[in-house]
Amino acid sequence: MTSPPKPPSRSTSRDLERYAGLFAARTRVMTSSAMRDMMAVTARPEVISLAGGLPDTSTFPPETLAAITARIAQESSAKALQYGPTDGLPETKECIAEVMRAEGMRVDTEDVVVTTGGQQVIDLVVKTLIDPGDVVIAEGPTYPGAVPTFNAYQADVVQIDMDSEGMRVDLLEETIDALEREGRRLKFIYTVPTFQNPAGATMSLARRKRLVEIANDRELLVLEDNPYGLLRYEGEPLPPLYSLDGGVYVMYLGTFSKILSPGIRLGWVVAPPPVLEKINVGKQGADLCTSTLSQLMVQAYFERGDWQEYVQALTGVYRPRRDAMLEALGEFFPREAEWTRPDGGMFVWATLPDYIDTTDLLARALRDNVAFVPGQGAFLDGRGRSSMRLNFSASGEDRIREGIRRIGQVIDEQMDLYGTLTGEMKAPSGEEIEAAREADDVHEGARVVELRHRSEARSGAGGA
Ligand SMILES: Cc1ncc(COP(=O)(O)O)c(C=O)c1O
């Protein structure tokens, strides 16, 4: 008997031919996440990665993890190793209600489905609401990890510009009107209103209220994605959209990833009962239930009563990292660059002169062992080419400073090259200004400017 042919270890064009005819039509529009593609490169220890959205899990006390897991093994081993209900364990839902209370929200645990990370919520909501060609309104830029999900379900994503107060809600109504005139079917609005990934911006209270009002008037669903709300380094907390609307039109995504661990893959969704029912059925087909072991770990952790202290410790670690990044940007990025100044979360969004393509820049930066996420991954329409997302939660201050210095150097090289080719002179960098200041005592600080769209930046228009 002849043995069956071995599966190929790496794709060749012949293999592609062999399988291509079997792929579903949707795979033609499926894309890979910019961030996940880079994880293999950025995992190398010599690379300073400002790319990932990783929390610093080394801050979690190993003895706490040991105590939690030992307790589960002793007291509920059989349960931890068993399947659980699709919508999650009641005791885990109590912990979720506690986290939501800490952010000013009241929730009935019957309105909660425990999920395998917040990412699964995006997948399930899109799966539940979107037929190919249906419209989702999102921020521009939007969370890069949602882009492959929108693509996989063939959503038509319309992105609304942002400024330092988050989504330009003043543009929302005219966008909705235009969609209606064109006969396109808007299904929901996706937003990360607090310490947005990737822009770092937070939606103002006035815009939050207006967004909820529009959703109510027009009977539109909103998905509020809020992984970062508790990671605030300054300023007063703002009410989540969910608390302003009371859960009528606002669906809420929460996660333990950024306040405890992304490794346990635990998130949740709150939605109106008819929507939640469909989400629950969708989840059955996806994974039957979320890991029981992870759910019991959260429960055991919350019973200790100190989860908020850990969140506080995290903010104490991340705040100086954010400050180090902002300081380094002022020092090493050119005067023509703009960047956001987040009050919390994990990201700064920087925009360079139009002629710099950050995807090309990344290839060059990786040779200097530093990485960021090119801005294009946060748009579905090719915008964002001159922008980049920079993460400050995963590296210590010294590495952040060195990483920004290296990126600044690569940008300088590109700008010099552009200047040589076009005969245009570039403005001096923060570092050069510093040198000049020392030489003749000129004082001119580097700019920290609000997030603006490039065309506005050129024309000097502000935006609401
Ligand atoms: C805005 C946003 N939504 C959802 C997620 C998914 O997080 P997880 O699946 O780890 O809960 C992330 C992770 O970075 C995020 O930034």
mmCIF file of C-alpha atoms in Angstrom, residues 78-421:
data_model
loop_
_atom_site.group_PDB
_atom_site.id
_atom_site.type_symbol
_atom_site.label_atom_id
_atom_site.label_comp_id
_atom_site.label_asym_id
_atom_site.label_seq_id
_atom_site.Cartn_x
_atom_site.Cartn_y
_atom_site.Cartn_z
ATOM 1 C CA ALA A 78 -13.828 18.794 38.376
ATOM 2 C CA LYS A 79 -15.882 21.922 37.665
ATOM 3 C CA ALA A 80 -12.868 23.829 36.329
ATOM 4 C CA LEU A 81 -12.090 21.024 33.905
ATOM 5 C CA GLN A 82 -15.698 20.697 32.694
ATOM 6 C CA TYR A 83 -17.764 22.475 29.988
ATOM 7 C CA GLY A 84 -19.918 25.305 31.266
ATOM 8 C CA PRO A 85 -23.020 27.178 30.110
ATOM 9 C CA THR A 86 -22.580 29.090 26.836
ATOM 10 C CA ASP A 87 -23.476 32.427 28.431
ATOM 11 C CA GLY A 88 -20.969 31.937 31.262
ATOM 12 C CA LEU A 89 -20.898 31.029 34.963
ATOM 13 C CA PRO A 90 -23.156 33.098 37.256
ATOM 14 C CA GLU A 91 -20.258 33.719 39.653
ATOM 15 C CA THR A 92 -18.116 35.167 36.829
ATOM 16 C CA LYS A 93 -20.988 37.418 35.815
ATOM 17 C CA GLU A 94 -21.041 38.791 39.377
ATOM 18 C CA CYS A 95 -17.379 39.797 38.967
ATOM 19 C CA ILE A 96 -18.281 41.466 35.651
ATOM 20 C CA ALA A 97 -21.084 43.410 37.332
ATOM 21 C CA GLU A 98 -18.540 44.558 39.938
ATOM 22 C CA VAL A 99 -16.144 45.860 37.259
ATOM 23 C CA MET A 100 -18.989 47.658 35.524
ATOM 24 C CA ARG A 101 -20.103 49.212 38.823
ATOM 25 C CA ALA A 102 -16.558 50.524 39.273
ATOM 26 C CA GLU A 103 -17.089 52.428 36.025
ATOM 27 C CA GLY A 104 -20.504 53.721 37.030
ATOM 28 C CA MET A 105 -22.719 51.161 35.289
ATOM 29 C CA ARG A 106 -25.527 49.050 36.688
ATOM 30 C CA VAL A 107 -26.088 45.794 34.900
ATOM 31 C CA ASP A 108 -28.416 42.859 35.330
ATOM 32 C CA THR A 109 -26.283 39.695 35.063
ATOM 33 C CA GLU A 110 -29.015 38.192 32.867
ATOM 34 C CA ASP A 111 -28.049 40.729 30.210
ATOM 35 C CA VAL A 112 -24.411 39.502 30.158
ATOM 36 C CA VAL A 113 -22.744 36.823 28.033
ATOM 37 C CA VAL A 114 -19.201 35.866 29.056
ATOM 38 C CA THR A 115 -16.968 35.608 25.978
ATOM 39 C CA THR A 116 -13.551 34.391 24.938
ATOM 40 C CA GLY A 117 -11.990 37.865 25.092
ATOM 41 C CA GLY A 118 -13.464 41.113 23.891
ATOM 42 C CA GLN A 119 -12.373 40.169 20.396
ATOM 43 C CA GLN A 120 -15.058 37.494 20.323
ATOM 44 C CA VAL A 121 -17.662 40.130 21.112
ATOM 45 C CA ILE A 122 -16.746 42.048 17.964
ATOM 46 C CA ASP A 123 -16.915 38.826 15.966
ATOM 47 C CA LEU A 124 -20.273 37.779 17.435
ATOM 48 C CA VAL A 125 -21.884 41.198 17.078
ATOM 49 C CA VAL A 126 -20.801 41.456 13.442
ATOM 50 C CA LYS A 127 -21.863 37.860 12.818
ATOM 51 C CA THR A 128 -25.266 38.613 14.370
ATOM 52 C CA LEU A 129 -25.996 41.906 12.615
ATOM 53 C CA ILE A 130 -24.149 42.071 9.301
ATOM 54 C CA ASP A 131 -25.112 40.673 5.939
ATOM 55 C CA PRO A 132 -22.562 41.288 3.161
ATOM 56 C CA GLY A 133 -22.736 44.955 2.139
ATOM 57 C CA ASP A 134 -24.412 46.196 5.342
ATOM 58 C CA VAL A 135 -22.827 49.307 6.778
ATOM 59 C CA VAL A 136 -20.956 49.743 10.054
ATOM 60 C CA ILE A 137 -19.942 53.250 11.076
ATOM 61 C CA ALA A 138 -16.616 53.358 12.917
ATOM 62 C CA GLU A 139 -14.046 55.911 13.925
ATOM 63 C CA GLY A 140 -11.240 56.753 11.522
ATOM 64 C CA PRO A 141 -8.793 55.428 12.690
ATOM 65 C CA THR A 142 -10.490 52.391 14.229
ATOM 66 C CA TYR A 143 -9.218 49.470 16.335
ATOM 67 C CA PRO A 144 -6.942 47.563 13.887
ATOM 68 C CA GLY A 145 -8.035 44.213 15.366
ATOM 69 C CA ALA A 146 -11.645 44.860 14.289
ATOM 70 C CA VAL A 147 -10.653 45.372 10.650
ATOM 71 C CA PRO A 148 -10.197 41.651 9.782
ATOM 72 C CA THR A 149 -13.552 40.911 11.453
ATOM 73 C CA PHE A 150 -15.378 43.585 9.452
ATOM 74 C CA ASN A 151 -13.726 42.252 6.301
ATOM 75 C CA ALA A 152 -14.491 38.597 7.024
ATOM 76 C CA TYR A 153 -18.224 39.348 7.249
ATOM 77 C CA GLN A 154 -18.046 41.684 4.242
ATOM 78 C CA ALA A 155 -19.226 44.723 6.165
ATOM 79 C CA ASP A 156 -19.052 48.050 4.397
ATOM 80 C CA VAL A 157 -17.271 50.247 6.932
ATOM 81 C CA VAL A 158 -17.729 54.014 6.835
ATOM 82 C CA GLN A 159 -15.157 55.767 8.997
ATOM 83 C CA ILE A 160 -15.855 59.094 10.645
ATOM 84 C CA ASP A 161 -12.932 61.391 11.391
ATOM 85 C CA MET A 162 -11.732 61.928 14.929
ATOM 86 C CA ASP A 163 -10.159 64.813 16.756
ATOM 87 C CA SER A 164 -8.971 65.255 20.329
ATOM 88 C CA GLU A 165 -12.585 64.816 21.553
ATOM 89 C CA GLY A 166 -13.037 61.476 19.850
ATOM 90 C CA MET A 167 -15.391 60.664 16.991
ATOM 91 C CA ARG A 168 -16.670 63.768 15.150
ATOM 92 C CA VAL A 169 -20.234 63.132 16.248
ATOM 93 C CA ASP A 170 -21.164 66.389 14.493
ATOM 94 C CA LEU A 171 -20.478 64.565 11.218
ATOM 95 C CA LEU A 172 -22.491 61.517 12.222
ATOM 96 C CA GLU A 173 -25.972 62.710 11.312
ATOM 97 C CA GLU A 174 -25.039 63.949 7.873
ATOM 98 C CA THR A 175 -23.234 60.634 7.265
ATOM 99 C CA ILE A 176 -26.333 58.684 8.308
ATOM 100 C CA ASP A 177 -28.505 60.892 6.077
ATOM 101 C CA ALA A 178 -26.172 60.345 3.138
ATOM 102 C CA LEU A 179 -26.247 56.570 3.682
ATOM 103 C CA GLU A 180 -30.043 56.645 3.761
ATOM 104 C CA ARG A 181 -30.203 58.666 0.536
ATOM 105 C CA GLU A 182 -27.926 56.112 -1.110
ATOM 106 C CA GLY A 183 -30.173 53.289 0.119
ATOM 107 C CA ARG A 184 -27.375 51.692 2.135
ATOM 108 C CA ARG A 185 -28.274 49.736 5.232
ATOM 109 C CA LEU A 186 -26.622 51.006 8.411
ATOM 110 C CA LYS A 187 -26.603 48.310 11.110
ATOM 111 C CA PHE A 188 -24.552 49.690 13.962
ATOM 112 C CA ILE A 189 -21.989 52.227 15.104
ATOM 113 C CA TYR A 190 -18.737 50.849 16.520
ATOM 114 C CA THR A 191 -16.786 53.088 18.875
ATOM 115 C CA VAL A 192 -13.996 52.948 21.450
ATOM 116 C CA PRO A 193 -14.919 56.171 23.254
ATOM 117 C CA THR A 194 -12.371 56.039 26.073
ATOM 118 C CA PHE A 195 -8.581 56.117 25.464
ATOM 119 C CA GLN A 196 -9.206 54.877 21.981
ATOM 120 C CA ASN A 197 -7.095 52.231 20.320
ATOM 121 C CA PRO A 198 -5.246 53.449 18.261
ATOM 122 C CA ALA A 199 -5.686 57.238 18.654
ATOM 123 C CA GLY A 200 -5.571 57.532 22.454
ATOM 124 C CA ALA A 201 -8.388 60.124 22.268
ATOM 125 C CA THR A 202 -11.406 60.194 24.611
ATOM 126 C CA MET A 203 -14.880 61.212 23.484
ATOM 127 C CA SER A 204 -16.094 64.347 25.293
ATOM 128 C CA LEU A 205 -19.213 64.244 27.484
ATOM 129 C CA ALA A 206 -21.159 66.438 25.058
ATOM 130 C CA ARG A 207 -20.426 64.070 22.188
ATOM 131 C CA ARG A 208 -21.259 61.014 24.277
ATOM 132 C CA LYS A 209 -24.652 62.517 25.084
ATOM 133 C CA ARG A 210 -25.241 63.480 21.466
ATOM 134 C CA LEU A 211 -24.254 60.034 20.188
ATOM 135 C CA VAL A 212 -26.691 58.341 22.556
ATOM 136 C CA GLU A 213 -29.386 60.837 21.543
ATOM 137 C CA ILE A 214 -28.838 60.100 17.836
ATOM 138 C CA ALA A 215 -28.919 56.345 18.493
ATOM 139 C CA ASN A 216 -32.222 56.734 20.352
ATOM 140 C CA ASP A 217 -33.817 59.102 17.823
ATOM 141 C CA ARG A 218 -32.880 56.914 14.903
ATOM 142 C CA GLU A 219 -33.199 53.563 16.680
ATOM 143 C CA LEU A 220 -29.624 52.584 15.889
ATOM 144 C CA LEU A 221 -27.437 50.150 17.778
ATOM 145 C CA VAL A 222 -24.038 51.238 19.100
ATOM 146 C CA LEU A 223 -21.250 48.878 20.179
ATOM 147 C CA GLU A 224 -19.230 50.573 22.914
ATOM 148 C CA ASP A 225 -15.837 48.847 23.151
ATOM 149 C CA ASN A 226 -14.237 49.732 26.476
ATOM 150 C CA PRO A 227 -11.098 47.761 27.419
ATOM 151 C CA TYR A 228 -9.186 50.788 28.750
ATOM 152 C CA GLY A 229 -11.655 52.841 30.806
ATOM 153 C CA LEU A 230 -10.068 51.971 34.163
ATOM 154 C CA LEU A 231 -6.538 52.791 32.987
ATOM 155 C CA ARG A 232 -6.787 56.529 33.601
ATOM 156 C CA TYR A 233 -3.629 58.528 34.415
ATOM 157 C CA GLU A 234 -5.195 61.958 34.756
ATOM 158 C CA GLY A 235 -8.515 63.788 34.616
ATOM 159 C CA GLU A 236 -11.966 62.773 35.775
ATOM 160 C CA PRO A 237 -13.750 59.642 34.470
ATOM 161 C CA LEU A 238 -16.562 60.237 31.989
ATOM 162 C CA PRO A 239 -19.754 58.177 31.975
ATOM 163 C CA PRO A 240 -19.691 55.256 29.540
ATOM 164 C CA LEU A 241 -22.245 55.427 26.701
ATOM 165 C CA TYR A 242 -23.908 52.371 28.257
ATOM 166 C CA SER A 243 -24.720 54.270 31.458
ATOM 167 C CA LEU A 244 -26.063 57.267 29.515
ATOM 168 C CA ASP A 245 -28.385 55.087 27.442
ATOM 169 C CA GLY A 246 -29.295 52.436 30.022
ATOM 170 C CA GLY A 247 -28.626 49.588 27.601
ATOM 171 C CA VAL A 248 -31.496 50.298 25.185
ATOM 172 C CA TYR A 249 -29.457 50.949 22.050
ATOM 173 C CA VAL A 250 -25.911 50.678 23.428
ATOM 174 C CA MET A 251 -24.286 47.249 23.507
ATOM 175 C CA TYR A 252 -21.251 47.067 25.741
ATOM 176 C CA LEU A 253 -17.961 45.184 25.319
ATOM 177 C CA GLY A 254 -15.788 44.649 28.388
ATOM 178 C CA THR A 255 -12.674 42.546 28.960
ATOM 179 C CA PHE A 256 -10.346 41.389 31.727
ATOM 180 C CA SER A 257 -7.405 41.587 29.299
ATOM 181 C CA LYS A 258 -6.142 45.017 30.310
ATOM 182 C CA ILE A 259 -7.028 44.964 34.015
ATOM 183 C CA LEU A 260 -5.931 41.405 34.780
ATOM 184 C CA SER A 261 -4.593 39.291 31.884
ATOM 185 C CA PRO A 262 -5.144 38.799 28.155
ATOM 186 C CA GLY A 263 -3.866 35.222 28.556
ATOM 187 C CA ILE A 264 -7.016 34.116 30.353
ATOM 188 C CA ARG A 265 -9.040 35.245 27.271
ATOM 189 C CA LEU A 266 -12.038 36.514 29.161
ATOM 190 C CA GLY A 267 -14.377 39.268 28.044
ATOM 191 C CA TRP A 268 -18.089 39.972 28.011
ATOM 192 C CA VAL A 269 -20.937 41.557 26.148
ATOM 193 C CA VAL A 270 -24.037 43.288 27.442
ATOM 194 C CA ALA A 271 -26.854 43.780 24.944
ATOM 195 C CA PRO A 272 -30.637 44.112 24.780
ATOM 196 C CA PRO A 273 -32.222 40.651 25.354
ATOM 197 C CA PRO A 274 -33.287 39.890 21.735
ATOM 198 C CA VAL A 275 -29.785 40.751 20.451
ATOM 199 C CA LEU A 276 -28.121 38.863 23.286
ATOM 200 C CA GLU A 277 -30.100 35.737 22.468
ATOM 201 C CA LYS A 278 -28.770 35.738 18.903
ATOM 202 C CA ILE A 279 -25.242 36.435 20.137
ATOM 203 C CA ASN A 280 -25.548 33.455 22.467
ATOM 204 C CA VAL A 281 -26.588 31.173 19.598
ATOM 205 C CA GLY A 282 -23.670 32.504 17.558
ATOM 206 C CA LYS A 283 -21.336 31.694 20.416
ATOM 207 C CA GLN A 284 -22.584 28.108 20.637
ATOM 208 C CA GLY A 285 -21.393 27.585 17.086
ATOM 209 C CA ALA A 286 -18.094 29.333 17.732
ATOM 210 C CA ASP A 287 -16.811 27.657 20.903
ATOM 211 C CA LEU A 288 -19.687 26.155 22.966
ATOM 212 C CA CYS A 289 -18.532 28.082 26.028
ATOM 213 C CA THR A 290 -15.677 30.184 27.344
ATOM 214 C CA SER A 291 -12.970 28.379 29.348
ATOM 215 C CA THR A 292 -14.426 27.344 32.721
ATOM 216 C CA LEU A 293 -10.940 27.347 34.223
ATOM 217 C CA SER A 294 -10.451 30.998 33.238
ATOM 218 C CA GLN A 295 -13.845 31.954 34.614
ATOM 219 C CA LEU A 296 -13.109 30.321 37.956
ATOM 220 C CA MET A 297 -9.728 32.027 38.048
ATOM 221 C CA VAL A 298 -11.443 35.397 37.785
ATOM 222 C CA GLN A 299 -13.898 34.437 40.479
ATOM 223 C CA ALA A 300 -11.118 33.261 42.837
ATOM 224 C CA TYR A 301 -9.152 36.439 42.117
ATOM 225 C CA PHE A 302 -12.107 38.712 42.799
ATOM 226 C CA GLU A 303 -12.860 36.948 46.069
ATOM 227 C CA ARG A 304 -9.505 38.229 47.360
ATOM 228 C CA GLY A 305 -10.997 41.722 47.117
ATOM 229 C CA ASP A 306 -7.885 43.500 45.838
ATOM 230 C CA TRP A 307 -8.442 43.660 42.060
ATOM 231 C CA GLN A 308 -8.821 47.448 42.129
ATOM 232 C CA GLU A 309 -5.477 47.778 43.902
ATOM 233 C CA TYR A 310 -3.830 45.926 41.019
ATOM 234 C CA VAL A 311 -5.483 48.254 38.507
ATOM 235 C CA GLN A 312 -4.153 51.176 40.530
ATOM 236 C CA ALA A 313 -0.677 49.613 40.526
ATOM 237 C CA LEU A 314 -0.919 49.258 36.733
ATOM 238 C CA THR A 315 -1.767 52.923 36.275
ATOM 239 C CA GLY A 316 1.236 53.723 38.466
ATOM 240 C CA VAL A 317 3.431 51.717 36.071
ATOM 241 C CA TYR A 318 1.930 52.999 32.810
ATOM 242 C CA ARG A 319 1.681 56.719 33.633
ATOM 243 C CA PRO A 320 5.478 57.330 33.696
ATOM 244 C CA ARG A 321 5.797 55.228 30.524
ATOM 245 C CA ARG A 322 3.299 57.460 28.766
ATOM 246 C CA ASP A 323 5.181 60.517 30.024
ATOM 247 C CA ALA A 324 8.493 59.052 28.832
ATOM 248 C CA MET A 325 7.014 58.475 25.381
ATOM 249 C CA LEU A 326 5.594 61.992 25.118
ATOM 250 C CA GLU A 327 8.875 63.495 26.254
ATOM 251 C CA ALA A 328 10.878 61.390 23.794
ATOM 252 C CA LEU A 329 8.516 62.319 20.942
ATOM 253 C CA GLY A 330 9.133 65.988 21.695
ATOM 254 C CA GLU A 331 12.836 65.388 21.640
ATOM 255 C CA PHE A 332 13.321 63.028 18.706
ATOM 256 C CA PHE A 333 10.409 63.472 16.291
ATOM 257 C CA PRO A 334 10.549 66.257 13.693
ATOM 258 C CA ARG A 335 8.633 69.507 14.081
ATOM 259 C CA GLU A 336 6.350 68.496 11.215
ATOM 260 C CA ALA A 337 5.060 65.500 13.194
ATOM 261 C CA GLU A 338 1.883 65.599 15.284
ATOM 262 C CA TRP A 339 0.836 63.246 18.032
ATOM 263 C CA THR A 340 -1.922 62.751 20.564
ATOM 264 C CA ARG A 341 -1.599 63.112 24.312
ATOM 265 C CA PRO A 342 -3.762 60.392 25.908
ATOM 266 C CA ASP A 343 -5.096 60.698 29.460
ATOM 267 C CA GLY A 344 -5.089 56.914 29.773
ATOM 268 C CA GLY A 345 -4.916 53.618 27.924
ATOM 269 C CA MET A 346 -1.895 52.345 26.066
ATOM 270 C CA PHE A 347 -1.427 54.240 22.806
ATOM 271 C CA VAL A 348 -0.172 57.401 21.170
ATOM 272 C CA TRP A 349 -1.063 58.089 17.532
ATOM 273 C CA ALA A 350 1.538 60.036 15.579
ATOM 274 C CA THR A 351 1.169 61.554 12.128
ATOM 275 C CA LEU A 352 4.152 62.422 9.942
ATOM 276 C CA PRO A 353 4.416 64.572 6.809
ATOM 277 C CA ASP A 354 2.307 63.228 3.905
ATOM 278 C CA TYR A 355 5.262 62.047 1.854
ATOM 279 C CA ILE A 356 6.346 59.529 4.499
ATOM 280 C CA ASP A 357 4.720 56.125 4.177
ATOM 281 C CA THR A 358 4.862 54.434 7.577
ATOM 282 C CA THR A 359 4.659 50.923 6.094
ATOM 283 C CA ASP A 360 7.921 51.612 4.223
ATOM 284 C CA LEU A 361 9.268 53.333 7.304
ATOM 285 C CA LEU A 362 8.565 50.225 9.393
ATOM 286 C CA ALA A 363 10.680 48.045 7.097
ATOM 287 C CA ARG A 364 13.554 50.454 7.643
ATOM 288 C CA ALA A 365 12.880 50.737 11.409
ATOM 289 C CA LEU A 366 12.914 46.963 11.843
ATOM 290 C CA ARG A 367 16.486 46.941 10.577
ATOM 291 C CA ASP A 368 17.218 49.147 13.592
ATOM 292 C CA ASN A 369 15.279 46.725 15.799
ATOM 293 C CA VAL A 370 12.327 48.922 16.604
ATOM 294 C CA ALA A 371 8.674 48.397 15.654
ATOM 295 C CA PHE A 372 5.369 50.286 15.570
ATOM 296 C CA VAL A 373 2.019 49.665 13.875
ATOM 297 C CA PRO A 374 1.660 51.520 10.551
ATOM 298 C CA GLY A 375 -1.502 53.629 10.500
ATOM 299 C CA GLN A 376 -2.983 52.051 7.401
ATOM 300 C CA GLY A 377 -4.062 49.022 9.470
ATOM 301 C CA ALA A 378 -6.553 51.257 11.287
ATOM 302 C CA PHE A 379 -8.402 52.289 8.125
ATOM 303 C CA LEU A 380 -10.319 50.279 5.553
ATOM 304 C CA ASP A 381 -9.949 52.806 2.761
ATOM 305 C CA GLY A 382 -6.182 53.173 2.448
ATOM 306 C CA ARG A 383 -5.933 56.263 4.669
ATOM 307 C CA GLY A 384 -3.496 56.464 7.552
ATOM 308 C CA ARG A 385 -0.392 55.988 5.389
ATOM 309 C CA SER A 386 1.577 58.680 7.207
ATOM 310 C CA SER A 387 0.474 57.743 10.705
ATOM 311 C CA MET A 388 1.629 55.206 13.257
ATOM 312 C CA ARG A 389 0.380 53.690 16.504
ATOM 313 C CA LEU A 390 2.875 53.657 19.360
ATOM 314 C CA ASN A 391 2.355 51.518 22.456
ATOM 315 C CA PHE A 392 3.761 52.588 25.821
ATOM 316 C CA SER A 393 2.428 49.904 28.195
ATOM 317 C CA ALA A 394 4.713 47.023 27.261
ATOM 318 C CA SER A 395 8.204 48.567 27.649
ATOM 319 C CA GLY A 396 10.080 50.338 30.421
ATOM 320 C CA GLU A 397 10.871 54.063 30.157
ATOM 321 C CA ASP A 398 14.437 53.572 28.920
ATOM 322 C CA ARG A 399 13.418 51.261 26.105
ATOM 323 C CA ILE A 400 10.565 53.569 25.127
ATOM 324 C CA ARG A 401 12.963 56.490 24.916
ATOM 325 C CA GLU A 402 15.481 54.479 22.901
ATOM 326 C CA GLY A 403 12.715 53.137 20.629
ATOM 327 C CA ILE A 404 11.412 56.629 19.880
ATOM 328 C CA ARG A 405 14.985 57.848 19.317
ATOM 329 C CA ARG A 406 15.531 55.117 16.726
ATOM 330 C CA ILE A 407 12.230 55.804 14.960
ATOM 331 C CA GLY A 408 13.021 59.529 15.003
ATOM 332 C CA GLN A 409 16.360 58.828 13.366
ATOM 333 C CA VAL A 410 14.748 56.763 10.601
ATOM 334 C CA ILE A 411 12.196 59.533 10.009
ATOM 335 C CA ASP A 412 15.020 62.092 9.801
ATOM 336 C CA GLU A 413 16.764 59.977 7.170
ATOM 337 C CA GLN A 414 13.579 59.776 5.114
ATOM 338 C CA MET A 415 12.998 63.504 5.412
ATOM 339 C CA ASP A 416 16.576 64.263 4.405
ATOM 340 C CA LEU A 417 16.184 61.984 1.419
ATOM 341 C CA TYR A 418 12.954 63.730 0.453
ATOM 342 C CA GLY A 419 14.648 67.108 0.890
ATOM 343 C CA THR A 420 17.546 66.032 -1.317
ATOM 344 C CA LEU A 421 15.187 64.792 -4.019
#
